[in-house]
Coordinates of C-alpha atoms and ligand atoms in Angstrom, one line a residue:
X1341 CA -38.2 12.6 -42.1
X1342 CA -40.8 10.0 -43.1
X1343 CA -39.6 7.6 -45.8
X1344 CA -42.4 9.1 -48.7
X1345 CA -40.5 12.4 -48.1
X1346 CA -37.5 10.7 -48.7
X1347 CA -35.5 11.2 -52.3
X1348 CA -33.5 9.3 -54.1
X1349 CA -31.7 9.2 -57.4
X1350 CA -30.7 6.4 -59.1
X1351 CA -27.9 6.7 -61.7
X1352 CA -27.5 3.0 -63.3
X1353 CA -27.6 2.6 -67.4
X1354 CA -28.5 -1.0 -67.2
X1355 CA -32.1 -0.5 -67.7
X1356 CA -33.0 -4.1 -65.9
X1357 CA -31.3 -3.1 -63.1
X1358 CA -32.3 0.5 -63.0
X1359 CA -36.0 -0.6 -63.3
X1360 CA -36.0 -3.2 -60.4
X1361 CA -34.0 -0.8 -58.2
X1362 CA -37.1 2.1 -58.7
X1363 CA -39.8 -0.2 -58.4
X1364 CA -38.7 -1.4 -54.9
X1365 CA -37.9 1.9 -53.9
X1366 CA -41.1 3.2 -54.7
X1367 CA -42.5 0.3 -53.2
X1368 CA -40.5 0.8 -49.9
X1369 CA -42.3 4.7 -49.8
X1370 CA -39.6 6.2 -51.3
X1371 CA -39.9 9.2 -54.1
X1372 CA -37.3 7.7 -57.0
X1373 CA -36.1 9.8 -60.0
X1374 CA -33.6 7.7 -62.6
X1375 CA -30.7 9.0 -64.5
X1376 CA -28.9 6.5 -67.1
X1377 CA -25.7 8.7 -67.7
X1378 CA -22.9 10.7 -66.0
X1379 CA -24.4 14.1 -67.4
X1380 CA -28.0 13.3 -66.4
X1381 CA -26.7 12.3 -63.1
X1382 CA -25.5 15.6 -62.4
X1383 CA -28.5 17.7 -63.7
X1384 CA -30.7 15.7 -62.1
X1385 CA -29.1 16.2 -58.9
X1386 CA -29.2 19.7 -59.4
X1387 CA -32.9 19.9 -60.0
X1388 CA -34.1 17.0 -57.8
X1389 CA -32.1 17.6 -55.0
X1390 CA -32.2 14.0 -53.7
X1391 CA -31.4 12.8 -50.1
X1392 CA -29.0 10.0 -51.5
X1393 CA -28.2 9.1 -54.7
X1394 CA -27.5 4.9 -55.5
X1395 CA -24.4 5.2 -57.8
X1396 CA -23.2 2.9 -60.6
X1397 CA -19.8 3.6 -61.5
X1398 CA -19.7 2.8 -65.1
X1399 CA -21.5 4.9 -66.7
X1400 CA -21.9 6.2 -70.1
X1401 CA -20.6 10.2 -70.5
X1402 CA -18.6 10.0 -67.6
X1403 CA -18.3 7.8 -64.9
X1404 CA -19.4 7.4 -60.7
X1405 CA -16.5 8.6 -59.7
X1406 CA -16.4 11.9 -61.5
X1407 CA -20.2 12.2 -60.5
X1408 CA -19.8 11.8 -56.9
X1409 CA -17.1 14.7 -57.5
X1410 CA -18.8 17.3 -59.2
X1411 CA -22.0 16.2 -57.4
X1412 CA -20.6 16.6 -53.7
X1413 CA -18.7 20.0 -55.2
X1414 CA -22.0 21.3 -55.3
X1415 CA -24.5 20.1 -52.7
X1416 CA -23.3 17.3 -49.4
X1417 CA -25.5 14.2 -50.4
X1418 CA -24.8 10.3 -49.3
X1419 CA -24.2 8.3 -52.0
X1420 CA -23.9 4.8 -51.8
X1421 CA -21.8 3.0 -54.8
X1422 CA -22.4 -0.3 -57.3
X1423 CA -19.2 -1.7 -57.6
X1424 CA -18.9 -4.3 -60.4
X1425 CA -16.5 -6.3 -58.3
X1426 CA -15.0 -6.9 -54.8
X1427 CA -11.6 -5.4 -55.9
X1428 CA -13.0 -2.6 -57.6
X1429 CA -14.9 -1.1 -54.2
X1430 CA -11.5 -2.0 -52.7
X1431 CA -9.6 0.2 -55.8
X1432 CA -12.5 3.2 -55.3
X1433 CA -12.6 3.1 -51.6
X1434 CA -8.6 3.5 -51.8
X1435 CA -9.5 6.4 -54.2
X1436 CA -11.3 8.0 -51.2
X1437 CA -14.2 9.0 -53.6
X1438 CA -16.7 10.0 -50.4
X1439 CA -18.8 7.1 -51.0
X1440 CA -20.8 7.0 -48.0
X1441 CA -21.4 3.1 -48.6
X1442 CA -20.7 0.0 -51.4
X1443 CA -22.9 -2.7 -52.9
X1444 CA -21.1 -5.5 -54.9
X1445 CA -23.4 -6.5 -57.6
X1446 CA -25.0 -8.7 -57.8
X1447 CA -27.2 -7.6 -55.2
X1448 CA -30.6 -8.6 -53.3
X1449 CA -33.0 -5.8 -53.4
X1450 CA -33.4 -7.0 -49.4
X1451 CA -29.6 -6.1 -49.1
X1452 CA -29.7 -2.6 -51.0
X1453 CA -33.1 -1.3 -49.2
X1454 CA -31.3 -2.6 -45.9
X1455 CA -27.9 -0.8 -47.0
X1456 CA -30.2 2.6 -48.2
X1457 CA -32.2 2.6 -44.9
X1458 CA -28.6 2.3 -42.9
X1459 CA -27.2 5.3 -44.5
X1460 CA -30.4 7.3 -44.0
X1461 CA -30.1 6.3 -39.7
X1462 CA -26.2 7.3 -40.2
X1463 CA -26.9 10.9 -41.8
X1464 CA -30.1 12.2 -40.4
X1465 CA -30.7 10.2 -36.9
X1466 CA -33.0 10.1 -34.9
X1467 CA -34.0 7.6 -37.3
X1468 CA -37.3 5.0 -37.6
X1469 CA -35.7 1.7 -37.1
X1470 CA -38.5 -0.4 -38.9
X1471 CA -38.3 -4.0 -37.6
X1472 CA -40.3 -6.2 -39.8
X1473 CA -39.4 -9.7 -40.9
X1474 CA -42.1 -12.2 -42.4
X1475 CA -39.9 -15.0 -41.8
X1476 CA -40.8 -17.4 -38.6
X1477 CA -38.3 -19.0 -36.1
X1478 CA -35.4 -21.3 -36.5
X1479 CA -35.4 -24.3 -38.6
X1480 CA -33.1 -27.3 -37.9
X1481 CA -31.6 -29.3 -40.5
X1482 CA -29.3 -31.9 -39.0
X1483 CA -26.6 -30.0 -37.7
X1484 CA -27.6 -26.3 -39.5
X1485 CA -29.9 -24.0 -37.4
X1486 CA -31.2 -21.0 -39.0
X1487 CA -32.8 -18.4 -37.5
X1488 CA -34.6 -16.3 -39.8
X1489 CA -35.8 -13.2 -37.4
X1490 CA -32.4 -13.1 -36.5
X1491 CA -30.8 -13.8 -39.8
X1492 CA -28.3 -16.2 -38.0
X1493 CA -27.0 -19.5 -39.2
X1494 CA -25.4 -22.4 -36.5
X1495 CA -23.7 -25.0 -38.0
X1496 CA -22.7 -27.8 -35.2
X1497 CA -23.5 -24.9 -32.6
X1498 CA -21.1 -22.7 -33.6
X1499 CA -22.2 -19.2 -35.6
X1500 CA -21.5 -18.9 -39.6
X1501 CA -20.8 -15.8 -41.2
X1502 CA -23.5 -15.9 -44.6
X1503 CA -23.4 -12.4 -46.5
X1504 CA -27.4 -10.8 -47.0
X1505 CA -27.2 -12.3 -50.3
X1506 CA -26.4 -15.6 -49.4
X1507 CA -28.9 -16.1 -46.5
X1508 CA -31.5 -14.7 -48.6
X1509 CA -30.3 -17.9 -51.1
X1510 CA -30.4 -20.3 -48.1
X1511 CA -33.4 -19.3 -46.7
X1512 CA -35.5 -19.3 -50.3
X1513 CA -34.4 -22.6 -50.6
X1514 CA -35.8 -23.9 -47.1
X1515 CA -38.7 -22.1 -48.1
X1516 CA -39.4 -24.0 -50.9
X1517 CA -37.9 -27.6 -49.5
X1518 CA -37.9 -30.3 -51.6
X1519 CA -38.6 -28.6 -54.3
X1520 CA -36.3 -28.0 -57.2
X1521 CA -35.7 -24.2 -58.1
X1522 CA -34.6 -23.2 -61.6
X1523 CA -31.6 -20.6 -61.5
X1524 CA -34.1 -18.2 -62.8
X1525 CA -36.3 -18.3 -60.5
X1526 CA -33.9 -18.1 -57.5
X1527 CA -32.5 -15.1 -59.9
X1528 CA -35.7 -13.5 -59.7
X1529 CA -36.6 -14.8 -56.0
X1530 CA -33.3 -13.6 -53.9
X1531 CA -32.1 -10.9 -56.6
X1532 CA -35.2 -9.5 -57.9
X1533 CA -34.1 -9.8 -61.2
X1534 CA -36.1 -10.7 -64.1
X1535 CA -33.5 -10.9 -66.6
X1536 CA -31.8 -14.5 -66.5
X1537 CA -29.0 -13.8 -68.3
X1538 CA -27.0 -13.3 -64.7
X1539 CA -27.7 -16.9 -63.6
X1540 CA -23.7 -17.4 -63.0
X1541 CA -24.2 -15.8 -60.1
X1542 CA -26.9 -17.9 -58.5
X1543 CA -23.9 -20.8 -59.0
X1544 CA -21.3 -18.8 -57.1
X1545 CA -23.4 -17.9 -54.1
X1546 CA -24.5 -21.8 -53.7
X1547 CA -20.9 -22.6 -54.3
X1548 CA -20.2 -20.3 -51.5
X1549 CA -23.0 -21.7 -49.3
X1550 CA -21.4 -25.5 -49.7
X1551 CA -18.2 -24.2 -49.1
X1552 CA -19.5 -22.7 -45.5
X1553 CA -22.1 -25.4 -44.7
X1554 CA -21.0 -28.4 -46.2
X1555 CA -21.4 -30.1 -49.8
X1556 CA -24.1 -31.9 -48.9
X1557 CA -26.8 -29.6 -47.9
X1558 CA -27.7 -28.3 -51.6
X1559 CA -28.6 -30.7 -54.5
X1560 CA -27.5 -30.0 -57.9
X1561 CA -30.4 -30.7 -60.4
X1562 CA -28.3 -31.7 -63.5
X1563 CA -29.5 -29.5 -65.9
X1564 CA -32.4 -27.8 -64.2
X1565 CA -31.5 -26.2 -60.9
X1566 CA -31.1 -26.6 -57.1
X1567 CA -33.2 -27.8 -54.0
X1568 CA -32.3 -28.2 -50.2
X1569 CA -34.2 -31.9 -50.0
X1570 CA -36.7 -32.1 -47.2
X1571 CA -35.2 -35.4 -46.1
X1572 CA -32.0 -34.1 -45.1
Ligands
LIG2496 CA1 -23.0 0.4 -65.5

């Protein structure tokens, strides 16, 4: 199965979300029909038959858990879940829904397209493994080595865990060194979100980054934004 002859629904009633979500999709080859509701959800898997379905579980009408039911009931499709929160995938994969695979938002579109193409290779292998990064080699900065075909970050030679989200932060940042990026634009860069209004989040990833690589790799811009400083 080619990826243009691949389906998918996506059931999300944030509108920003819904529309960046299809346009990647459809970007990545994929054919992409949109539901904003539990109901919809439901019909539309009936009459569209997708081959997964990207779930948001709170939904208007009734929520992702009672569509994954009734869907599944019906017709075996993976399904992979947006949880609001850490501790809510942890409360819906307790559940035992049948969720074939969880997204915390906020997500990268990188990290959802990566997390789409995985569940595709798990349910219908012999899968295409595309490999295809842009990105060169590794780049030192004193004591941090980041490797960006291999998405792998050294810190005084030994390995550290980042998350897809926050090595897509890291490594927009080294791409623009020295420069300072606005929380919107890192927003729109690593999350592919247009809106602004989630620009809390861009703060808890860099927190997270200081707290794995130290606090002085990032620069705070008081009142503008971050940069990773091309002297450092
Ligand atoms: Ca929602």
């Amino acid at each position: 199965m080619t990826a243009n002859e691949t389906r998918i629904l996506i059931v999300e009633d944030e509108p920003t979300i819904a529309r960046a979500v299809a346009d990647r999709l459809v970007a990545e080859g994929f054919g992409v029909d949109v539901a904003g509701d539990g109901p919809t959800a439901v019909e539309r898997a009936r009459a569209y038959e997708p081959h997964l379905i990207v779930l948001d579980v709170m939904l208007p009408g009734f929520d992702g858990l009672e569509v994954c039911r009734r869907v599944q009931s019906e017709r075996p499709v993976p399904i992979l879940m947006l949880t609001a929160r850490d501790d809510e995938t942890d409360l819906i994969v307790g559940l035992g829904v049948g969720a074939d695979d969880y997204v915390t938002k906020p997500f990268s579109m990188r990290e959802l397209v990566a997390r789409i193409r995985a569940v595709l290779r798990r349910v219908e292998r012999p899968g295409t493994a595309a490999v295809a990064d842009d990105a060169a080699g590794a780049v030192c900065i004193g004591s941090l080595e980041v490797d960006q075909r291999a998405r792998r970050v050294r810190l005084d030679g030994r390995e550290v865990h980042l998350t897809p989200t926050e090595f897509d932060l890291l490594a927009c940042l080294l791409r623009n060194r020295g420069a300072v990026l606005t929380r919107a634009v890192l927003l729109e860069q690593v999350w592919n979100w247009a809106d602004a209004s989630g620009t809390r989040v861009v703060d808890s990833h860099v927190k997270a980054l200081r707290r794995k690589l130290g606090q002085g790799l990032i620069r705070t811009v008081h009142g503008v934004g971050y940069s990773l400083d091309a002297a450092s």
